Amino acid sequence: MIYISKGVVLNNSTVKSIRVMRNGMVYQMTGNEARIWLDGRYGFQEVASESDKCVLERLAKLSLVEMEETDSDVSRYRILCRCVCAATKTKWFSLPVGGIQKDILIWLKNAGLRLTTAELVCLQEKGIRPEARYLHAENRQALVELIYTVDTIADNVLENLMEKADQRDKVVYALEMLLRKEKMVIL
């Protein structure tokens, strides 16, 4: 099974006992739950043992992880489609980003709405860069009209189309790198 963790670690957490906030709820984890959640905090992880799979399934029921049975590029995309990605506040020192990672980070910080993974893939697929005319709340409608058409506005249509997009794996990889560099969190 492959998975990624969701939520934000709260202060006063330790490696043995962590407190995670997700959707306004605080969850306390210890032992294997804490270990597994922490392992998936900065990227995709796999579990193989039956006991870890049971722990992972408990965490999934609490909506603290998203998982798929097999590790594949499509599985990683599907997992991220069920997550909310958000930019973090920049630290005084952080690793630089460029190219597609930089564009995605600008979208996440300034789009005026929370963009989904499918929407980010769509923007990349269309070659649309983050420009002032598409950024911030006052340009939200222009951005939405850029992404959606009458054919793609229905539930899950865009997600299904972007699952086959040429740029899908590049966007998924860029999101994972932003997560590893602590430029992004999964809420």
N, CA, C and O atoms as a DFTB+ gen file, in Angstrom:
748 C
 N C O
     1  1       0.836      -1.183       0.000
     2  2       0.000       0.000       0.000
     3  2       0.880       1.247       0.000
     4  3       1.915       1.293       0.666
     5  1       0.457       2.245      -0.749
     6  2       1.146       3.532      -0.783
     7  2       0.229       4.567      -0.141
     8  3      -0.995       4.497      -0.251
     9  1       0.856       5.531       0.535
    10  2       0.045       6.540       1.212
    11  2       0.806       7.847       1.356
    12  3       2.009       7.922       1.106
    13  1       0.060       8.889       1.771
    14  2       0.636      10.170       2.133
    15  2      -0.178      10.703       3.309
    16  3      -1.389      10.492       3.378
    17  1       0.480      11.385       4.219
    18  2      -0.184      11.884       5.427
    19  2      -0.814      13.250       5.181
    20  3      -0.352      14.024       4.342
    21  1      -1.886      13.529       5.935
    22  2      -2.594      14.805       5.835
    23  2      -2.672      15.438       7.220
    24  3      -2.819      14.739       8.223
    25  1      -2.574      16.753       7.269
    26  2      -2.691      17.467       8.531
    27  2      -1.420      18.214       8.859
    28  3      -0.414      18.114       8.156
    29  1      -1.487      18.970       9.953
    30  2      -0.369      19.800      10.376
    31  2       0.005      19.426      11.801
    32  3      -0.857      19.337      12.676
    33  1       1.295      19.206      12.030
    34  2       1.785      18.881      13.370
    35  2       1.707      20.126      14.239
    36  3       2.128      21.208      13.832
    37  1       1.165      19.962      15.439
    38  2       1.059      21.069      16.379
    39  2       2.285      21.145      17.278
    40  3       3.008      20.164      17.451
    41  1       2.504      22.315      17.839
    42  2       3.602      22.482      18.802
    43  2       3.410      21.509      19.958
    44  3       2.314      20.988      20.169
    45  1       4.455      21.276      20.683
    46  2       4.472      20.343      21.820
    47  2       4.338      18.894      21.382
    48  3       3.985      18.041      22.196
    49  1       4.605      18.599      20.136
    50  2       4.616      17.218      19.659
    51  2       6.044      16.697      19.732
    52  3       7.008      17.451      19.603
    53  1       6.156      15.398      19.941
    54  2       7.461      14.746      19.916
    55  2       7.381      13.605      18.917
    56  3       6.309      13.327      18.379
    57  1       8.493      12.946      18.662
    58  2       8.481      11.818      17.730
    59  2       7.638      10.672      18.290
    60  3       7.036       9.917      17.526
    61  1       7.592      10.537      19.614
    62  2       6.831       9.443      20.232
    63  2       5.358       9.761      20.403
    64  3       4.527       8.853      20.425
    65  1       5.025      11.029      20.524
    66  2       3.636      11.442      20.720
    67  2       3.396      12.731      19.945
    68  3       3.877      13.798      20.327
    69  1       2.643      12.616      18.847
    70  2       2.400      13.798      18.021
    71  2       0.939      14.205      18.083
    72  3       0.042      13.380      18.254
    73  1       0.735      15.504      17.938
    74  2      -0.603      16.067      17.845
    75  2      -0.730      16.668      16.459
    76  3       0.086      17.493      16.049
    77  1      -1.763      16.248      15.739
    78  2      -1.963      16.686      14.360
    79  2      -3.334      17.339      14.247
    80  3      -4.330      16.807      14.738
    81  1      -3.376      18.504      13.590
    82  2      -4.649      19.171      13.335
    83  2      -5.047      18.933      11.896
    84  3      -4.248      19.091      10.972
    85  1      -6.294      18.552      11.727
    86  2      -6.863      18.350      10.385
    87  2      -8.319      18.716      10.439
    88  3      -9.055      18.165      11.258
    89  1      -8.766      19.631       9.593
    90  2     -10.161      20.088       9.541
    91  2     -10.671      20.559      10.902
    92  3     -11.811      20.284      11.276
    93  1      -9.827      21.262      11.627
    94  2     -10.228      21.805      12.917
    95  2     -10.228      20.817      14.068
    96  3     -10.506      21.194      15.207
    97  1      -9.923      19.566      13.791
    98  2      -9.870      18.536      14.833
    99  2      -8.412      18.245      15.173
   100  3      -7.538      18.287      14.308
   101  1      -8.166      17.948      16.455
   102  2      -6.816      17.596      16.891
   103  2      -6.789      16.104      17.201
   104  3      -7.640      15.589      17.926
   105  1      -5.804      15.427      16.642
   106  2      -5.625      13.985      16.844
   107  2      -4.283      13.747      17.520
   108  3      -3.268      14.317      17.120
   109  1      -4.282      12.908      18.541
   110  2      -3.045      12.545      19.229
   111  2      -2.677      11.132      18.781
   112  3      -3.510      10.226      18.791
   113  1      -1.420      10.963      18.391
   114  2      -0.960       9.655      17.945
   115  2       0.319       9.282      18.673
   116  3       1.165      10.131      18.954
   117  1       0.442       8.010      18.970
   118  2       1.659       7.476      19.589
   119  2       2.020       6.185      18.878
   120  3       1.259       5.694      18.044
   121  1       3.166       5.642      19.203
   122  2       3.578       4.324      18.699
   123  2       3.580       4.237      17.193
   124  3       4.062       5.133      16.500
   125  1       3.023       3.127      16.688
   126  2       3.023       2.874      15.245
   127  2       2.214       3.901      14.469
   128  3       2.571       4.238      13.340
   129  1       1.130       4.406      15.053
   130  2       0.350       5.441      14.369
   131  2       1.213       6.672      14.113
   132  3       1.232       7.212      13.007
   133  1       1.931       7.112      15.156
   134  2       2.806       8.281      15.015
   135  2       3.906       8.012      13.994
   136  3       4.190       8.860      13.147
   137  1       4.520       6.843      14.069
   138  2       5.607       6.497      13.144
   139  2       5.123       6.504      11.697
   140  3       5.761       7.093      10.825
   141  1       4.009       5.856      11.455
   142  2       3.495       5.764      10.084
   143  2       3.075       7.136       9.569
   144  3       3.370       7.491       8.428
   145  1       2.386       7.909      10.412
   146  2       1.963       9.242       9.974
   147  2       3.191      10.098       9.659
   148  3       3.235      10.757       8.619
   149  1       4.183      10.093      10.542
   150  2       5.395      10.890      10.310
   151  2       6.141      10.445       9.060
   152  3       6.689      11.280       8.341
   153  1       6.172       9.132       8.788
   154  2       6.848       8.627       7.587
   155  2       6.227       9.205       6.316
   156  3       6.943       9.450       5.346
   157  1       4.917       9.427       6.300
   158  2       4.231       9.926       5.113
   159  2       4.035      11.422       5.085
   160  3       3.336      11.945       4.218
   161  1       4.644      12.111       6.020
   162  2       4.450      13.557       6.148
   163  2       5.047      14.344       4.980
   164  3       4.457      15.330       4.539
   165  1       6.203      13.925       4.476
   166  2       6.895      14.682       3.427
   167  2       6.977      13.957       2.096
   168  3       7.816      14.291       1.259
   169  1       6.115      12.970       1.890
   170  2       6.122      12.284       0.602
   171  2       5.444      10.935       0.680
   172  3       5.048      10.482       1.754
   173  1       5.318      10.308      -0.456
   174  2       4.670       9.007      -0.535
   175  2       5.515       7.951       0.160
   176  3       6.742       7.943       0.057
   177  1       4.834       7.066       0.867
   178  2       5.501       5.963       1.560
   179  2       4.731       4.681       1.292
   180  3       3.569       4.706       0.888
   181  1       5.397       3.570       1.523
   182  2       4.748       2.264       1.374
   183  2       4.772       1.528       2.698
   184  3       5.699       1.679       3.494
   185  1       3.749       0.738       2.918
   186  2       3.747      -0.202       4.047
   187  2       3.527      -1.587       3.479
   188  3       2.795      -1.765       2.505
   189  1       4.158      -2.554       4.085
   190  2       4.058      -3.921       3.575
   191  2       3.508      -4.882       4.613
   192  3       2.781      -5.813       4.266
   193  1       3.841      -4.673       5.878
   194  2       3.413      -5.635       6.899
   195  2       1.916      -5.503       7.167
   196  3       1.337      -4.425       7.028
   197  1       1.316      -6.595       7.546
   198  2      -0.125      -6.603       7.833
   199  2      -0.471      -5.695       9.008
   200  3      -1.507      -5.030       8.996
   201  1       0.396      -5.665      10.025
   202  2       0.112      -4.808      11.180
   203  2       0.162      -3.333      10.785
   204  3      -0.657      -2.543      11.255
   205  1       1.125      -2.946       9.915
   206  2       1.190      -1.562       9.445
   207  2       0.000      -1.225       8.552
   208  3      -0.500      -0.100       8.587
   209  1      -0.455      -2.182       7.756
   210  2      -1.639      -1.950       6.920
   211  2      -2.860      -1.682       7.788
   212  3      -3.680      -0.827       7.452
   213  1      -2.992      -2.398       8.896
   214  2      -4.118      -2.177       9.816
   215  2      -4.057      -0.772      10.417
   216  3      -5.075      -0.086      10.513
   217  1      -2.861      -0.353      10.817
   218  2      -2.675       0.992      11.364
   219  2      -3.014       2.027      10.302
   220  3      -3.697       3.012      10.582
   221  1      -2.539       1.804       9.086
   222  2      -2.789       2.725       7.982
   223  2      -4.292       2.845       7.708
   224  3      -4.795       3.945       7.479
   225  1      -4.993       1.739       7.731
   226  2      -6.441       1.767       7.506
   227  2      -7.161       2.541       8.615
   228  3      -8.139       3.239       8.345
   229  1      -6.683       2.423       9.864
   230  2      -7.269       3.214      10.961
   231  2      -7.038       4.706      10.721
   232  3      -7.940       5.522      10.911
   233  1      -5.826       5.048      10.304
   234  2      -5.520       6.452      10.025
   235  2      -6.351       6.972       8.846
   236  3      -6.759       8.133       8.835
   237  1      -6.597       6.117       7.865
   238  2      -7.420       6.514       6.713
   239  2      -8.861       6.780       7.148
   240  3      -9.492       7.715       6.657
   241  1      -9.382       5.969       8.061
   242  2     -10.746       6.190       8.561
   243  2     -10.868       7.528       9.281
   244  3     -11.936       8.139       9.285
   245  1      -9.770       7.985       9.892
   246  2      -9.748       9.282      10.558
   247  2      -9.438      10.416       9.578
   248  3      -9.404      11.585       9.963
   249  1      -9.215      10.063       8.320
   250  2      -8.869      11.011       7.261
   251  2      -7.519      11.684       7.511
   252  3      -7.321      12.842       7.143
   253  1      -6.593      10.955       8.137
   254  2      -5.249      11.472       8.391
   255  2      -4.245      11.011       7.338
   256  3      -3.111      11.488       7.314
   257  1      -4.651      10.095       6.476
   258  2      -3.836       9.669       5.345
   259  2      -4.759       9.415       4.150
   260  3      -5.960       9.194       4.304
   261  1      -4.165       9.452       2.965
   262  2      -4.833       8.989       1.744
   263  2      -3.976       7.865       1.220
   264  3      -2.748       7.954       1.242
   265  1      -4.610       6.803       0.746
   266  2      -3.836       5.633       0.326
   267  2      -4.438       4.980      -0.906
   268  3      -5.594       5.211      -1.262
   269  1      -3.619       4.159      -1.542
   270  2      -4.006       3.312      -2.676
   271  2      -3.334       1.964      -2.475
   272  3      -2.309       1.862      -1.802
   273  1      -3.912       0.949      -3.057
   274  2      -3.387      -0.417      -2.901
   275  2      -2.007      -0.602      -3.512
   276  3      -1.149      -1.267      -2.932
   277  1      -1.790      -0.008      -4.694
   278  2      -0.520      -0.233      -5.395
   279  2       0.188       1.098      -5.637
   280  3      -0.443       2.153      -5.692
   281  1       1.501       1.026      -5.780
   282  2       2.297       2.210      -6.068
   283  2       2.467       2.321      -7.579
   284  3       3.133       1.496      -8.206
   285  1       1.860       3.343      -8.147
   286  2       2.005       3.639      -9.568
   287  2       1.850       5.142      -9.741
   288  3       1.433       5.844      -8.819
   289  1       2.187       5.628     -10.924
   290  2       2.030       7.059     -11.190
   291  2       0.568       7.472     -11.083
   292  3       0.260       8.545     -10.566
   293  1      -0.324       6.629     -11.566
   294  2      -1.764       6.912     -11.488
   295  2      -2.215       6.927     -10.025
   296  3      -3.002       7.789      -9.633
   297  1      -1.726       5.985      -9.214
   298  2      -2.087       5.942      -7.796
   299  2      -1.657       7.222      -7.087
   300  3      -2.411       7.773      -6.285
   301  1      -0.469       7.687      -7.377
   302  2       0.028       8.915      -6.752
   303  2      -0.844      10.104      -7.154
   304  3      -1.175      10.943      -6.316
   305  1      -1.214      10.176      -8.424
   306  2      -2.099      11.237      -8.896
   307  2      -3.452      11.150      -8.182
   308  3      -3.962      12.161      -7.700
   309  1      -4.023       9.970      -8.114
   310  2      -5.330       9.812      -7.467
   311  2      -5.284      10.202      -5.990
   312  3      -6.213      10.825      -5.476
   313  1      -4.202       9.831      -5.318
   314  2      -4.053      10.211      -3.910
   315  2      -4.043      11.736      -3.785
   316  3      -4.763      12.294      -2.957
   317  1      -3.242      12.404      -4.593
   318  2      -3.155      13.860      -4.500
   319  2      -4.455      14.546      -4.900
   320  3      -4.742      15.645      -4.425
   321  1      -5.239      13.920      -5.758
   322  2      -6.540      14.487      -6.120
   323  2      -7.500      14.497      -4.926
   324  3      -8.445      15.286      -4.894
   325  1      -7.261      13.631      -3.960
   326  2      -8.111      13.585      -2.765
   327  2      -7.548      14.429      -1.623
   328  3      -8.061      14.392      -0.505
   329  1      -6.498      15.184      -1.910
   330  2      -5.843      16.015      -0.898
   331  2      -6.003      17.494      -1.234
   332  3      -6.256      17.870      -2.379
   333  1      -5.847      18.315      -0.208
   334  2      -5.792      19.762      -0.389
   335  2      -4.348      20.184      -0.153
   336  3      -3.805      20.006       0.937
   337  1      -3.740      20.742      -1.184
   338  2      -2.354      21.188      -1.086
   339  2      -2.341      22.686      -0.804
   340  3      -3.072      23.452      -1.432
   341  1      -1.504      23.095       0.145
   342  2      -1.408      24.513       0.496
   343  2       0.050      24.893       0.680
   344  3       0.845      24.123       1.219
   345  1       0.387      26.086       0.227
   346  2       1.749      26.591       0.407
   347  2       1.972      26.916       1.878
   348  3       1.053      27.335       2.582
   349  1       3.192      26.719       2.325
   350  2       3.542      27.066       3.702
   351  2       4.148      28.466       3.710
   352  3       4.533      29.008       2.674
   353  1       4.217      29.028       4.902
   354  2       4.893      30.313       5.036
   355  2       6.383      30.074       4.853
   356  3       6.931      29.093       5.357
   357  1       7.027      30.963       4.138
   358  2       8.450      30.818       3.847
   359  2       9.273      31.026       5.106
   360  3       9.051      31.978       5.854
   361  1      10.220      30.135       5.333
   362  2      11.148      30.259       6.447
   363  2      12.258      31.220       6.042
   364  3      12.414      31.539       4.864
   365  1      13.031      31.678       7.027
   366  2      14.119      32.608       6.723
   367  2      15.155      31.952       5.823
   368  3      15.839      32.635       5.060
   369  1      15.274      30.620       5.909
   370  2      16.148      29.888       4.998
   371  2      15.354      28.725       4.437
   372  3      14.797      27.927       5.191
   373  1      15.301      28.625       3.138
   374  2      14.618      27.481       2.540
   375  2      15.276      27.143       1.209
   376  3      15.942      27.972       0.589
   377  1      15.069      25.919       0.799
   378  2      15.652      25.453      -0.457
   379  2      15.005      26.178      -1.631
   380  3      13.792      26.389      -1.632
   381  1      15.792      26.560      -2.627
   382  2      15.235      27.269      -3.789
   383  2      14.424      26.316      -4.678
   384  3      14.649      25.106      -4.703
   385  1      13.493      26.901      -5.390
   386  2      12.718      26.132      -6.368
   387  2      12.745      26.878      -7.692
   388  3      12.889      28.100      -7.727
   389  1      12.608      26.136      -8.769
   390  2      12.583      26.737     -10.094
   391  2      11.658      25.949     -11.001
   392  3      11.107      24.923     -10.599
   393  1      11.492      26.418     -12.198
   394  2      10.697      25.724     -13.204
   395  2       9.265      25.470     -12.781
   396  3       8.588      26.357     -12.261
   397  1       8.814      24.250     -13.008
   398  2       7.430      23.884     -12.718
   399  2       7.123      23.984     -11.214
   400  3       6.008      24.339     -10.831
   401  1       8.114      23.670     -10.367
   402  2       7.890      23.794      -8.922
   403  2       7.599      25.245      -8.543
   404  3       6.714      25.513      -7.730
   405  1       8.333      26.163      -9.122
   406  2       8.119      27.584      -8.838
   407  2       6.735      28.016      -9.301
   408  3       6.030      28.713      -8.570
   409  1       6.335      27.613     -10.507
   410  2       5.006      27.971     -11.018
   411  2       3.914      27.417     -10.110
   412  3       2.970      28.130      -9.769
   413  1       4.035      26.165      -9.721
   414  2       3.011      25.556      -8.867
   415  2       2.959      26.260      -7.516
   416  3       1.875      26.484      -6.976
   417  1       4.102      26.607      -6.974
   418  2       4.133      27.308      -5.696
   419  2       3.454      28.677      -5.810
   420  3       2.722      29.083      -4.908
   421  1       3.689      29.373      -6.895
   422  2       3.013      30.666      -7.116
   423  2       1.513      30.457      -7.211
   424  3       0.749      31.223      -6.623
   425  1       1.067      29.424      -7.946
   426  2      -0.367      29.127      -8.028
   427  2      -0.939      28.841      -6.644
   428  3      -1.994      29.361      -6.280
   429  1      -0.233      28.007      -5.872
   430  2      -0.742      27.653      -4.543
   431  2      -0.828      28.862      -3.611
   432  3      -1.751      28.955      -2.802
   433  1       0.113      29.772      -3.720
   434  2       0.129      30.944      -2.845
   435  2      -0.845      32.029      -3.280
   436  3      -1.442      32.699      -2.437
   437  1      -1.010      32.208      -4.584
   438  2      -1.663      33.429      -5.072
   439  2      -2.882      33.242      -5.964
   440  3      -3.387      34.226      -6.504
   441  1      -3.365      32.041      -6.135
   442  2      -4.446      31.816      -7.103
   443  2      -5.769      32.468      -6.710
   444  3      -6.608      32.711      -7.577
   445  1      -5.971      32.751      -5.451
   446  2      -7.252      33.315      -5.030
   447  2      -8.278      32.251      -4.698
   448  3      -9.393      32.565      -4.284
   449  1      -7.905      30.986      -4.879
   450  2      -8.714      29.828      -4.500
   451  2      -7.773      28.651      -4.337
   452  3      -6.638      28.680      -4.812
   453  1      -8.248      27.616      -3.664
   454  2      -7.423      26.409      -3.486
   455  2      -7.522      25.571      -4.756
   456  3      -8.566      24.991      -5.057
   457  1      -6.424      25.520      -5.488
   458  2      -6.402      24.728      -6.717
   459  2      -6.196      23.256      -6.390
   460  3      -5.407      22.910      -5.511
   461  1      -6.904      22.402      -7.097
   462  2      -6.760      20.962      -6.930
   463  2      -5.594      20.469      -7.781
   464  3      -5.085      21.192      -8.638
   465  1      -5.191      19.257      -7.538
   466  2      -4.131      18.654      -8.346
   467  2      -4.544      18.601      -9.815
   468  3      -3.739      18.912     -10.693
   469  1      -5.774      18.216     -10.089
   470  2      -6.258      18.149     -11.471
   471  2      -6.219      19.528     -12.129
   472  3      -5.867      19.645     -13.303
   473  1      -6.576      20.563     -11.384
   474  2      -6.535      21.919     -11.936
   475  2      -5.103      22.351     -12.224
   476  3      -4.844      23.008     -13.232
   477  1      -4.176      21.987     -11.351
   478  2      -2.765      22.300     -11.591
   479  2      -2.238      21.563     -12.822
   480  3      -1.471      22.125     -13.605
   481  1      -2.646      20.317     -12.987
   482  2      -2.245      19.557     -14.185
   483  2      -2.824      20.231     -15.430
   484  3      -2.137      20.369     -16.441
   485  1      -4.075      20.646     -15.354
   486  2      -4.734      21.304     -16.488
   487  2      -3.986      22.574     -16.888
   488  3      -3.729      22.801     -18.070
   489  1      -3.639      23.393     -15.909
   490  2      -2.894      24.620     -16.204
   491  2      -1.558      24.308     -16.867
   492  3      -1.167      24.967     -17.831
   493  1      -0.868      23.312     -16.355
   494  2       0.420      22.911     -16.931
   495  2       0.226      22.336     -18.338
   496  3       1.005      22.621     -19.247
   497  1      -0.802      21.542     -18.499
   498  2      -1.103      20.923     -19.801
   499  2      -1.375      21.992     -20.866
   500  3      -0.981      21.842     -22.022
   501  1      -2.052      23.071     -20.460
   502  2      -2.373      24.156     -21.386
   503  2      -1.231      25.154     -21.531
   504  3      -1.322      26.094     -22.320
   505  1      -0.145      24.951     -20.763
   506  2       0.999      25.859     -20.836
   507  2       0.728      27.223     -20.232
   508  3       1.342      28.210     -20.637
   509  1      -0.175      27.296     -19.278
   510  2      -0.552      28.577     -18.669
   511  2       0.326      28.836     -17.451
   512  3       0.361      28.041     -16.512
   513  1       1.022      29.943     -17.483
   514  2       1.905      30.334     -16.393
   515  2       1.149      31.254     -15.437
   516  3       0.181      31.902     -15.835
   517  1       1.579      31.312     -14.195
   518  2       0.909      32.211     -13.248
   519  2       1.223      33.675     -13.554
   520  3       2.317      34.161     -13.267
   521  1       0.263      34.355     -14.131
   522  2       0.405      35.771     -14.483
   523  2      -0.569      36.578     -13.638
   524  3      -1.562      36.043     -13.145
   525  1      -0.285      37.856     -13.472
   526  2      -1.099      38.742     -12.633
   527  2      -2.585      38.679     -12.989
   528  3      -3.431      38.764     -12.100
   529  1      -2.912      38.533     -14.255
   530  2      -4.320      38.534     -14.674
   531  2      -5.093      37.298     -14.210
   532  3      -6.320      37.267     -14.307
   533  1      -4.378      36.266     -13.699
   534  2      -5.033      35.059     -13.195
   535  2      -4.877      34.890     -11.679
   536  3      -5.414      33.946     -11.100
   537  1      -4.153      35.793     -11.048
   538  2      -3.843      35.621      -9.632
   539  2      -4.718      36.497      -8.740
   540  3      -5.235      37.529      -9.167
   541  1      -4.867      36.066      -7.507
   542  2      -5.569      36.768      -6.431
   543  2      -7.091      36.690      -6.603
   544  3      -7.600      36.353      -7.672
   545  1      -7.784      37.005      -5.536
   546  2      -9.236      36.831      -5.472
   547  2      -9.981      37.575      -6.580
   548  3     -10.977      37.077      -7.104
   549  1      -9.500      38.763      -6.935
   550  2     -10.214      39.553      -7.949
   551  2     -10.149      38.917      -9.339
   552  3     -10.932      39.287     -10.214
   553  1      -9.236      37.972      -9.559
   554  2      -9.109      37.314     -10.869
   555  2      -9.529      35.842     -10.813
   556  3      -9.275      35.079     -11.746
   557  1     -10.157      35.465      -9.741
   558  2     -10.585      34.070      -9.536
   559  2     -11.456      33.568     -10.688
   560  3     -11.255      32.460     -11.186
   561  1     -12.423      34.385     -11.109
   562  2     -13.338      33.955     -12.173
   563  2     -12.596      33.716     -13.488
   564  3     -12.892      32.759     -14.203
   565  1     -11.652      34.569     -13.802
   566  2     -10.865      34.397     -15.042
   567  2     -10.085      33.083     -14.995
   568  3      -9.972      32.383     -16.001
   569  1      -9.553      32.759     -13.827
   570  2      -8.801      31.506     -13.677
   571  2      -9.711      30.304     -13.831
   572  3      -9.367      29.344     -14.520
   573  1     -10.862      30.349     -13.197
   574  2     -11.820      29.236     -13.294
   575  2     -12.257      29.036     -14.741
   576  3     -12.351      27.900     -15.207
   577  1     -12.522      30.123     -15.454
   578  2     -12.943      30.025     -16.857
   579  2     -11.820      29.505     -17.749
   580  3     -12.075      28.907     -18.795
   581  1     -10.601      29.731     -17.337
   582  2      -9.439      29.227     -18.071
   583  2      -9.337      27.703     -17.941
   584  3      -8.952      27.013     -18.885
   585  1      -9.686      27.197     -16.765
   586  2      -9.552      25.771     -16.474
   587  2     -10.755      24.975     -16.962
   588  3     -10.600      23.930     -17.595
   589  1     -11.948      25.468     -16.668
   590  2     -13.163      24.681     -16.918
   591  2     -13.897      25.118     -18.176
   592  3     -13.936      26.295     -18.533
   593  1     -14.474      24.123     -18.826
   594  2     -15.364      24.353     -19.965
   595  2     -16.692      23.679     -19.644
   596  3     -16.820      23.009     -18.619
   597  1     -17.662      23.854     -20.503
   598  2     -18.950      23.179     -20.294
   599  2     -18.780      21.668     -20.221
   600  3     -19.548      20.980     -19.547
   601  1     -17.777      21.159     -20.915
   602  2     -17.541      19.716     -20.929
   603  2     -16.818      19.205     -19.677
   604  3     -16.901      18.018     -19.360
   605  1     -16.113      20.087     -18.964
   606  2     -15.311      19.621     -17.826
   607  2     -15.822      20.087     -16.464
   608  3     -15.222      19.754     -15.442
   609  1     -16.908      20.844     -16.427
   610  2     -17.372      21.420     -15.166
   611  2     -18.050      20.387     -14.254
   612  3     -18.093      20.584     -13.039
   613  1     -18.570      19.311     -14.804
   614  2     -19.249      18.285     -13.985
   615  2     -18.250      17.601     -13.049
   616  3     -17.049      17.564     -13.314
   617  1     -18.774      17.066     -11.958
   618  2     -17.938      16.411     -10.944
   619  2     -17.041      15.337     -11.539
   620  3     -17.495      14.482     -12.299
   621  1     -15.779      15.391     -11.189
   622  2     -14.745      14.403     -11.522
   623  2     -14.379      14.304     -13.001
   624  3     -13.529      13.487     -13.354
   625  1     -14.979      15.092     -13.866
   626  2     -14.629      15.023     -15.289
   627  2     -13.196      15.503     -15.499
   628  3     -12.416      14.849     -16.192
   629  1     -12.850      16.645     -14.902
   630  2     -11.493      17.158     -15.068
   631  2     -10.475      16.188     -14.480
   632  3      -9.436      15.937     -15.091
   633  1     -10.763      15.641     -13.298
   634  2      -9.849      14.681     -12.663
   635  2      -9.597      13.487     -13.574
   636  3      -8.460      13.040     -13.724
   637  1     -10.665      12.973     -14.182
   638  2     -10.532      11.818     -15.082
   639  2      -9.758      12.167     -16.348
   640  3      -8.945      11.369     -16.813
   641  1      -9.999      13.343     -16.908
   642  2      -9.265      13.761     -18.110
   643  2      -7.787      13.972     -17.811
   644  3      -6.923      13.556     -18.582
   645  1      -7.504      14.623     -16.681
   646  2      -6.116      14.934     -16.347
   647  2      -5.333      13.690     -15.908
   648  3      -4.102      13.707     -15.888
   649  1      -6.042      12.620     -15.560
   650  2      -5.370      11.367     -15.224
   651  2      -4.598      10.830     -16.423
   652  3      -3.634      10.082     -16.261
   653  1      -5.021      11.211     -17.624
   654  2      -4.367      10.752     -18.855
   655  2      -3.505      11.843     -19.502
   656  3      -2.974      11.645     -20.595
   657  1      -3.367      12.980     -18.841
   658  2      -2.640      14.120     -19.412
   659  2      -1.132      13.871     -19.435
   660  3      -0.587      13.186     -18.569
   661  1      -0.478      14.435     -20.435
   662  2       0.971      14.298     -20.575
   663  2       1.728      14.912     -19.401
   664  3       2.785      14.409     -19.021
   665  1       1.208      15.978     -18.828
   666  2       1.895      16.707     -17.766
   667  2       1.597      16.171     -16.362
   668  3       2.147      16.678     -15.384
   669  1       0.748      15.165     -16.248
   670  2       0.326      14.642     -14.942
   671  2       1.508      14.270     -14.047
   672  3       1.584      14.727     -12.907
   673  1       2.408      13.465     -14.539
   674  2       3.513      12.985     -13.706
   675  2       4.468      14.110     -13.312
   676  3       5.022      14.087     -12.214
   677  1       4.668      15.093     -14.189
   678  2       5.522      16.234     -13.858
   679  2       4.926      17.037     -12.705
   680  3       5.647      17.467     -11.805
   681  1       3.615      17.236     -12.734
   682  2       2.948      17.995     -11.667
   683  2       2.977      17.207     -10.364
   684  3       3.253      17.774      -9.306
   685  1       2.699      15.914     -10.425
   686  2       2.739      15.075      -9.221
   687  2       4.137      15.097      -8.615
   688  3       4.279      15.233      -7.399
   689  1       5.160      14.967      -9.434
   690  2       6.532      14.997      -8.949
   691  2       6.858      16.363      -8.334
   692  3       7.479      16.438      -7.274
   693  1       6.440      17.427      -8.997
   694  2       6.694      18.776      -8.484
   695  2       6.006      18.988      -7.140
   696  3       6.591      19.588      -6.238
   697  1       4.779      18.507      -6.991
   698  2       4.078      18.622      -5.709
   699  2       4.811      17.850      -4.618
   700  3       4.941      18.330      -3.492
   701  1       5.287      16.660      -4.951
   702  2       6.028      15.882      -3.961
   703  2       7.332      16.580      -3.572
   704  3       7.708      16.567      -2.400
   705  1       8.017      17.181      -4.522
   706  2       9.259      17.899      -4.209
   707  2       8.980      19.124      -3.339
   708  3       9.757      19.428      -2.434
   709  1       7.881      19.828      -3.604
   710  2       7.509      20.968      -2.760
   711  2       7.201      20.508      -1.339
   712  3       7.518      21.199      -0.371
   713  1       6.590      19.350      -1.224
   714  2       6.302      18.789       0.095
   715  2       7.603      18.420       0.807
   716  3       7.771      18.732       1.986
   717  1       8.511      17.768       0.114
   718  2       9.801      17.381       0.695
   719  2      10.621      18.602       1.134
   720  3      11.324      18.560       2.144
   721  1      10.518      19.689       0.359
   722  2      11.255      20.915       0.674
   723  2      10.515      21.777       1.709
   724  3      10.955      22.877       2.043
   725  1       9.399      21.264       2.203
   726  2       8.581      21.937       3.212
   727  2       8.038      23.274       2.718
   728  3       7.843      24.200       3.505
   729  1       7.797      23.370       1.425
   730  2       7.183      24.559       0.837
   731  2       5.667      24.397       0.751
   732  3       4.949      25.339       0.415
   733  1       5.194      23.199       1.057
   734  2       3.802      22.865       0.919
   735  2       3.407      21.896       2.023
   736  3       4.241      21.137       2.516
   737  1       2.146      21.920       2.409
   738  2       1.587      20.923       3.319
   739  2       0.336      20.354       2.694
   740  3      -0.271      20.950       1.804
   741  1      -0.032      19.190       3.179
   742  2      -1.275      18.579       2.720
   743  2      -2.259      18.671       3.878
   744  3      -2.033      18.119       4.955
   745  1      -3.343      19.375       3.633
   746  2      -4.335      19.593       4.683
   747  2      -5.404      18.521       4.683
   748  3      -6.317      18.560       5.508
